[in-house]
C-alpha atoms as one frame of an Amber mdcrd trajectory, in Angstrom:
protein
   0.000   0.000   0.000   2.895   2.410   0.589   3.794   2.033  -3.125   0.220
   2.861  -4.107   0.178   5.858  -1.737   3.457   7.225  -3.157   2.244   6.672
  -6.735  -1.009   8.552  -6.229   0.706  11.322  -4.250   3.244  11.754  -7.076
   0.459  12.152  -9.660  -1.299  14.618  -7.377   1.800  16.828  -7.005   2.588
  16.615 -10.697  -0.877  17.877 -11.585  -0.817  20.980  -9.393   0.317  24.333
 -10.755   0.455  27.151  -8.278   0.278  30.627  -9.738   0.020  33.242  -6.980
  -2.486  35.943  -7.826  -2.414  39.083  -5.778  -5.198  41.558  -6.284  -6.797
  44.558  -4.611 -10.418  44.790  -3.606 -12.565  46.855  -1.299 -14.669  45.025
   1.235 -17.331  46.669   3.402 -17.337  45.390   6.960 -19.989  45.647   9.664
 -19.936  49.456   9.588 -20.539  50.784   6.054 -18.239  53.754   6.666 -15.283
  51.414   7.305 -13.539  50.250   4.158 -10.508  48.028   3.835  -7.991  47.599
   1.103  -7.194  43.885   1.028  -4.254  42.123  -0.536  -4.532  38.349  -0.533
  -2.940  35.244  -1.971  -1.746  31.697  -1.285   1.591  30.273  -0.223   3.590
  28.724  -3.049   6.636  26.477  -3.013   9.666  28.382  -1.735   7.679  31.323
  -0.352   8.930  33.055   2.797   6.241  34.768   4.839   8.345  37.826   5.703
   9.168  38.419   2.037   5.484  38.202   1.074   4.583  40.848   3.656   7.264
  43.252   2.383   6.399  42.625  -1.272   2.798  43.583  -0.521   3.346  46.982
   1.034   4.605  46.456   4.581   7.897  47.717   5.976  10.596  45.361   7.188
   9.804  46.403  10.761   6.096  45.632  10.316   6.903  42.278   8.706   9.241
  41.434  11.600   6.619  42.353  14.226   3.865  40.386  12.468   5.934  37.203
  12.095   7.159  37.567  15.683   3.566  37.696  16.949   2.562  34.780  14.737
   5.355  32.645  16.200   3.663  32.860  19.612   0.753  30.703  18.424   2.009
  29.035  15.240   5.241  27.438  14.038   5.933  29.479  10.896   8.143  26.646
   9.618   4.890  24.765   9.079   3.655  27.293   6.526   2.423  25.067   3.727
   1.711  25.270   0.028  -1.854  26.492  -0.439  -2.131  28.253   2.939  -4.114
  31.476   2.419  -3.205  34.941   3.646  -4.791  38.395   3.685  -3.352  41.815
   4.551  -5.862  44.513   5.542  -5.111  48.243   5.139  -7.329  51.190   6.051
  -8.418  53.769   3.454  -5.216  55.743   4.110  -3.041  52.705   3.415  -2.130
  52.002   7.044  -1.774  48.391   8.177  -4.792  47.081  10.147  -4.432  43.308
  10.428  -2.919  40.189   8.888  -4.899  36.940   8.585  -3.144  33.623   7.928
  -5.156  30.451   7.318  -3.256  27.210   7.880  -5.267  24.234   6.681  -9.022
  24.175   6.329 -10.112  25.227   9.823  -7.361  27.050  11.770  -6.522  30.683
  11.113  -4.501  33.366  12.901  -5.119  37.109  13.154  -2.353  39.630  13.899
  -3.673  43.152  14.598  -1.996  46.480  15.206  -3.446  48.386  18.169  -3.048
  52.113  17.351  -3.849  53.298  20.862  -1.337  51.031  22.584   1.128  51.060
  19.711   1.603  47.283  19.798   0.730  44.092  17.938  -1.384  41.209  19.243
  -2.275  37.808  17.865  -5.204  35.409  18.226  -5.796  31.882  17.025  -9.287
  31.228  15.676 -11.259  28.473  14.009 -13.693  28.650  11.134 -17.144  27.555
  12.275 -17.379  24.433  10.187 -20.097  21.801  10.252 -19.667  18.090   9.730
 -21.539  16.828   6.676 -21.801  13.700   4.603 -20.481  14.054   1.063 -20.983
  11.597  -1.772 -19.819  10.979  -5.326 -20.574   8.465  -8.048 -18.986   7.778
 -11.409 -17.561   5.379 -13.968 -14.014   4.429 -14.873 -12.968   6.105 -18.108
  -9.211   5.677 -17.849  -7.617   5.051 -14.441  -9.354   5.101 -11.060  -7.379
   8.186 -10.056  -8.110  10.202 -13.202 -11.795   9.216 -13.245 -12.301  10.287
  -9.633 -10.305  13.499 -10.012 -12.415  14.439 -13.044 -15.490  14.519 -10.791
 -13.633  16.547  -8.171 -12.872  13.874  -5.560  -9.902  14.827  -3.386  -6.749
  12.648  -3.728  -6.809  11.700  -0.026 -10.273  10.162  -0.501  -9.049   8.320
  -3.616  -6.183   6.873  -1.570  -8.589   5.755   1.170 -10.872   4.123  -1.414
  -7.982   2.214  -3.020  -6.715   1.032   0.377 -10.154  -0.170   1.499 -10.563
  -2.440  -1.534  -6.871  -3.339  -1.943  -7.434  -6.975  -0.950 -10.251  -7.281
  -3.507  -9.127  -5.210  -6.494  -5.726  -4.331  -7.941  -6.487  -0.831  -9.201
  -3.306  -0.773 -11.299  -4.274  -3.776 -13.416  -7.933  -4.673 -12.794  -9.692
  -1.373 -13.643 -11.796  -1.491 -16.803 -13.638   1.268 -18.615 -17.265   1.167
 -17.518 -16.568  -0.100 -13.992 -18.633   1.883 -11.477 -17.777   3.433  -8.128
 -19.678   5.268  -5.400 -18.361   6.840  -2.190 -19.747   8.512   0.916 -17.406
  10.333   3.271 -17.522  12.789   6.170 -16.203  16.313   5.673 -16.052  19.624
   7.469 -17.840  22.230   5.352 -18.433  25.974   5.541 -21.015  27.792   3.404
 -21.263  24.767   1.127 -17.494  24.521   0.623 -15.565  21.401   1.665 -12.817
  22.469   4.068 -11.450  19.131   5.237 -12.115  15.532   4.241 -12.365  12.900
   6.972 -12.892   9.139   6.619 -14.957   7.207   4.082 -18.287   6.014   5.542
 -19.364   3.717   2.707 -18.024   2.700  -0.681 -18.944   0.540  -3.662 -16.957
  -0.754  -6.623 -18.672  -2.661  -9.430 -16.790  -4.480 -12.170 -18.156  -6.658
 -14.943 -18.202  -9.744 -12.732 -18.279  -8.555  -9.110 -19.676  -5.841  -6.855
 -17.872  -4.947  -3.643 -19.235  -2.924  -0.719 -17.520  -1.488   2.335 -19.241
   0.115   5.337 -17.413   1.891   8.138 -18.368   0.646  11.612 -16.989   1.486
  15.054 -17.017  -0.960  17.980 -17.538  -0.200  21.674 -13.813  -0.581  22.391
 -13.010   2.238  19.959 -11.731  -0.019  17.181 -13.166   0.576  13.736 -13.033
  -1.060  10.338 -14.758  -1.666   7.037 -17.199  -4.526   6.544 -19.057  -5.875
   3.531 -22.835  -6.182   3.272 -22.721  -9.437   5.280 -20.703  -7.979   8.157
 -17.431  -9.639   7.116 -14.263  -7.575   7.200 -13.294  -6.191   3.805  -9.683
  -6.277   4.885  -7.682  -9.451   4.334  -6.041 -11.117   7.323  -2.694 -10.964
   5.459  -0.703  -8.296   3.642  -0.206  -8.851  -0.084   3.558  -8.769   0.506
   5.726  -8.528   3.637   7.812  -5.621   2.279   8.207  -3.039  -0.467  10.196
  -5.017  -3.020  11.809  -4.267  -6.375  11.145  -7.617  -8.013  10.597 -11.298
  -7.334  13.904 -13.020  -7.983  12.697 -16.581  -7.383   9.238 -18.141  -7.306
   7.698 -21.080  -5.438   8.934 -24.297  -7.066   9.375 -27.977  -6.287  12.512
 -28.073  -8.483  14.798 -25.045  -8.642  18.528 -24.853  -9.403  20.243 -23.508
  -6.277  22.812 -20.831  -7.279  25.213 -21.682  -4.412  24.780 -25.450  -3.948
  24.665 -25.989  -7.749  21.968 -28.603  -7.481  18.227 -28.895  -8.046  16.098
 -28.771  -4.916  12.637 -27.524  -3.895  12.245 -23.811  -3.231   9.063 -23.623
  -1.182   8.921 -19.851  -0.874   9.132 -16.512  -2.649  12.369 -14.522  -2.940
  11.689 -10.781  -2.836  14.707  -8.791  -4.048  15.061  -5.530  -2.132  17.841
  -3.183  -0.962  19.835  -4.151   2.108  18.059  -2.929   5.255  14.559  -2.706
   3.758  12.011  -3.159   6.604  10.203  -6.517   6.677   6.695  -6.677   8.169
   4.589  -9.452   9.675   1.969 -10.416   7.096  -0.693 -10.753   9.782  -1.447
 -10.828  13.495   0.285 -13.639  15.339   2.824 -14.821  17.897   6.563 -15.089
  17.229   7.665 -18.692  17.752  11.290 -18.279  16.618  13.691 -15.363  16.131
  17.405 -15.906  15.624  20.057 -17.764  13.634  19.110 -20.956  11.784  21.413
 -23.851  10.904  19.856 -24.782   7.561  21.173 -21.951   5.369  18.185 -19.702
   6.109  20.408 -17.282   8.030  18.834 -14.892  10.512  15.122 -15.634  10.493
  11.780 -15.013  12.184   8.887 -17.465  12.365   5.330 -16.367  13.270   2.284
 -18.487  14.105  -1.038 -17.054  12.887  -4.650 -18.133  13.541  -6.296 -20.865
  11.446  -3.191 -23.026  10.979  -0.832 -20.565   9.251   2.887 -20.127   9.988
   4.990 -17.508   8.155   8.786 -17.602   7.702  11.126 -14.651   7.007  14.703
 -15.626   6.112  18.148 -14.193   5.218  17.491 -11.108   7.370  20.356  -8.720
   8.143  18.995  -8.271  11.659  15.873  -8.690  13.766  14.080  -5.612  15.049
  14.687  -4.887  18.719  12.026  -6.469  20.932  11.058  -9.217  18.475  11.593
 -12.546  20.241   9.858 -15.881  20.777   6.528 -15.406  22.555   6.060 -11.814
  21.378   2.640 -10.901  19.940   2.866  -8.946  16.682   0.300  -7.084  14.604
  -0.265  -7.135  10.867   2.191  -4.746   9.213   4.491  -4.504  12.254   8.190
  -4.386  11.335   9.974  -7.521  12.566  13.337  -7.323  10.791  15.364  -6.030
   7.855  16.416  -7.442   4.487  19.879  -8.975   4.360  21.895 -11.811   2.821
  22.713 -14.043   5.798  22.950 -17.804   5.348  23.098 -19.261   1.828  22.281
 -16.128  -0.169  23.921 -14.507  -3.197  22.546 -11.029  -2.495  20.095  -9.088
  -0.328  16.576 -10.465  -0.496  13.790 -11.842   1.684  13.047 -15.558   1.428
   9.407 -15.630   2.517   7.525 -18.876   3.133   4.069 -19.785   4.370   2.734
 -23.004   5.840  -0.945 -23.875   5.985  -1.908 -26.799   8.209   1.655 -28.133
   8.152   2.323 -27.821   4.398   4.152 -25.080   2.530   1.880 -23.246   0.086
   2.476 -20.807  -2.772   1.787 -17.416  -1.194   1.270 -15.738  -4.584  -1.590
 -18.112  -5.421  -3.131 -18.145  -1.957  -6.749 -17.072  -1.624  -6.263 -14.534
   1.135  -8.122 -15.443   4.339 -10.581 -12.747   5.441 -10.063 -10.817   8.632
 -12.391 -11.327  11.571 -16.150 -10.746  11.036 -18.215  -8.458  13.234 -19.181
 -10.000  16.596 -22.829 -11.098  16.516 -23.860  -8.538  19.159 -23.155  -5.720
  16.681 -25.029  -7.134  13.689 -28.379  -5.408  14.358 -26.718  -2.024  14.737
 -24.569  -2.696  11.668 -27.653  -3.533   9.584 -29.155  -0.177  10.535 -25.996
   1.718   9.540 -25.707  -0.274   6.325 -29.327   0.439   5.394 -28.866   4.196
   5.833 -25.657   4.214   3.819 -27.094   2.022   1.038 -30.026   4.404   0.648
 -27.660   7.343   0.233 -25.323   5.444  -2.113 -28.284   4.640  -4.354 -29.395
   8.285  -4.380 -26.097   9.618  -5.768 -26.129  11.137  -9.241 -23.598   9.961
 -11.780 -20.606  12.206 -12.396 -21.063  14.705  -9.594 -20.427  15.423  -5.910
 -23.420  15.629  -3.550 -23.626  17.256  -0.104 -26.234  15.732   2.224
């Protein structure tokens, strides 16, 4: 998933062009006699706040005082691309206040008090309301491009792809005409989406299958996505135990060993990756071995999972601190690092999986589902699902809807 996240984020950055536009406008406030001259714009890559203030009519002393006040409530090093700013002047061109909006909700106001001859700063929040937002559409090229065309934010696209990652490979399985629908929570203000939160419900329909995911939170605070039958959408196992460059050797009952120069079974998958690449547990389980092996497997970790599965991670350079026999580990938790210990010609992970005592081909394994919802939650889940299904079905194709 980290590869997918980086890929989408790269496309997102590549598609953005920031062109700062500074313009003057008069804006009548509460008292009609009071007029302000306002200069406003957005932060671009490489911008320095002090320089922006000077370039837009303030003296170096004023710029220094404003940034100094701002530092009391905000780390100016966190100024980000897209942050909005406004400088207010009175009708005589004297500085009145500076407003800096960081993110969708937080903003900061620096004022000059004429009577006291000093500056003061306040942190404020936009009065936003939480609303459900929805979108529906069809695949016309890639999932990313099709969703962006409607106006869906990249962070929601990433969430959608992650939710269905165990069901659909969105790099290879997307087809023109496939349908999608999403509902998610957002903070809005005057009909404008300020900040996107989590997806509440989602649907993906291909030619042969339709997948649903509904967000549900348990009493203990844990949450997850479940299909229409209350089964977890998430697989119990990761698709791979690391970010790898290529598969250098596949599962085989007869493979020529490059060091021993003989044919022998290779009952695992060799993932080629740079030395030191983090290796993660493919699923929840208990470590039953962590150390040096005597069979050419080098430094290795062995984990026992529910339902008769045992996973093996060999040729590691080292084991992560704290990983030892008896230790409980979670899916995705780093347990070691890629190396070339034992009988290995170069850095790689030799990953193996046993099911009920027999080694199986991990690449052809039908991934076991994660745990279903406990029965005591099913009635409540059905109610949530019904509400979300009704809203999913009400969405109009090719547009975003605010409920």
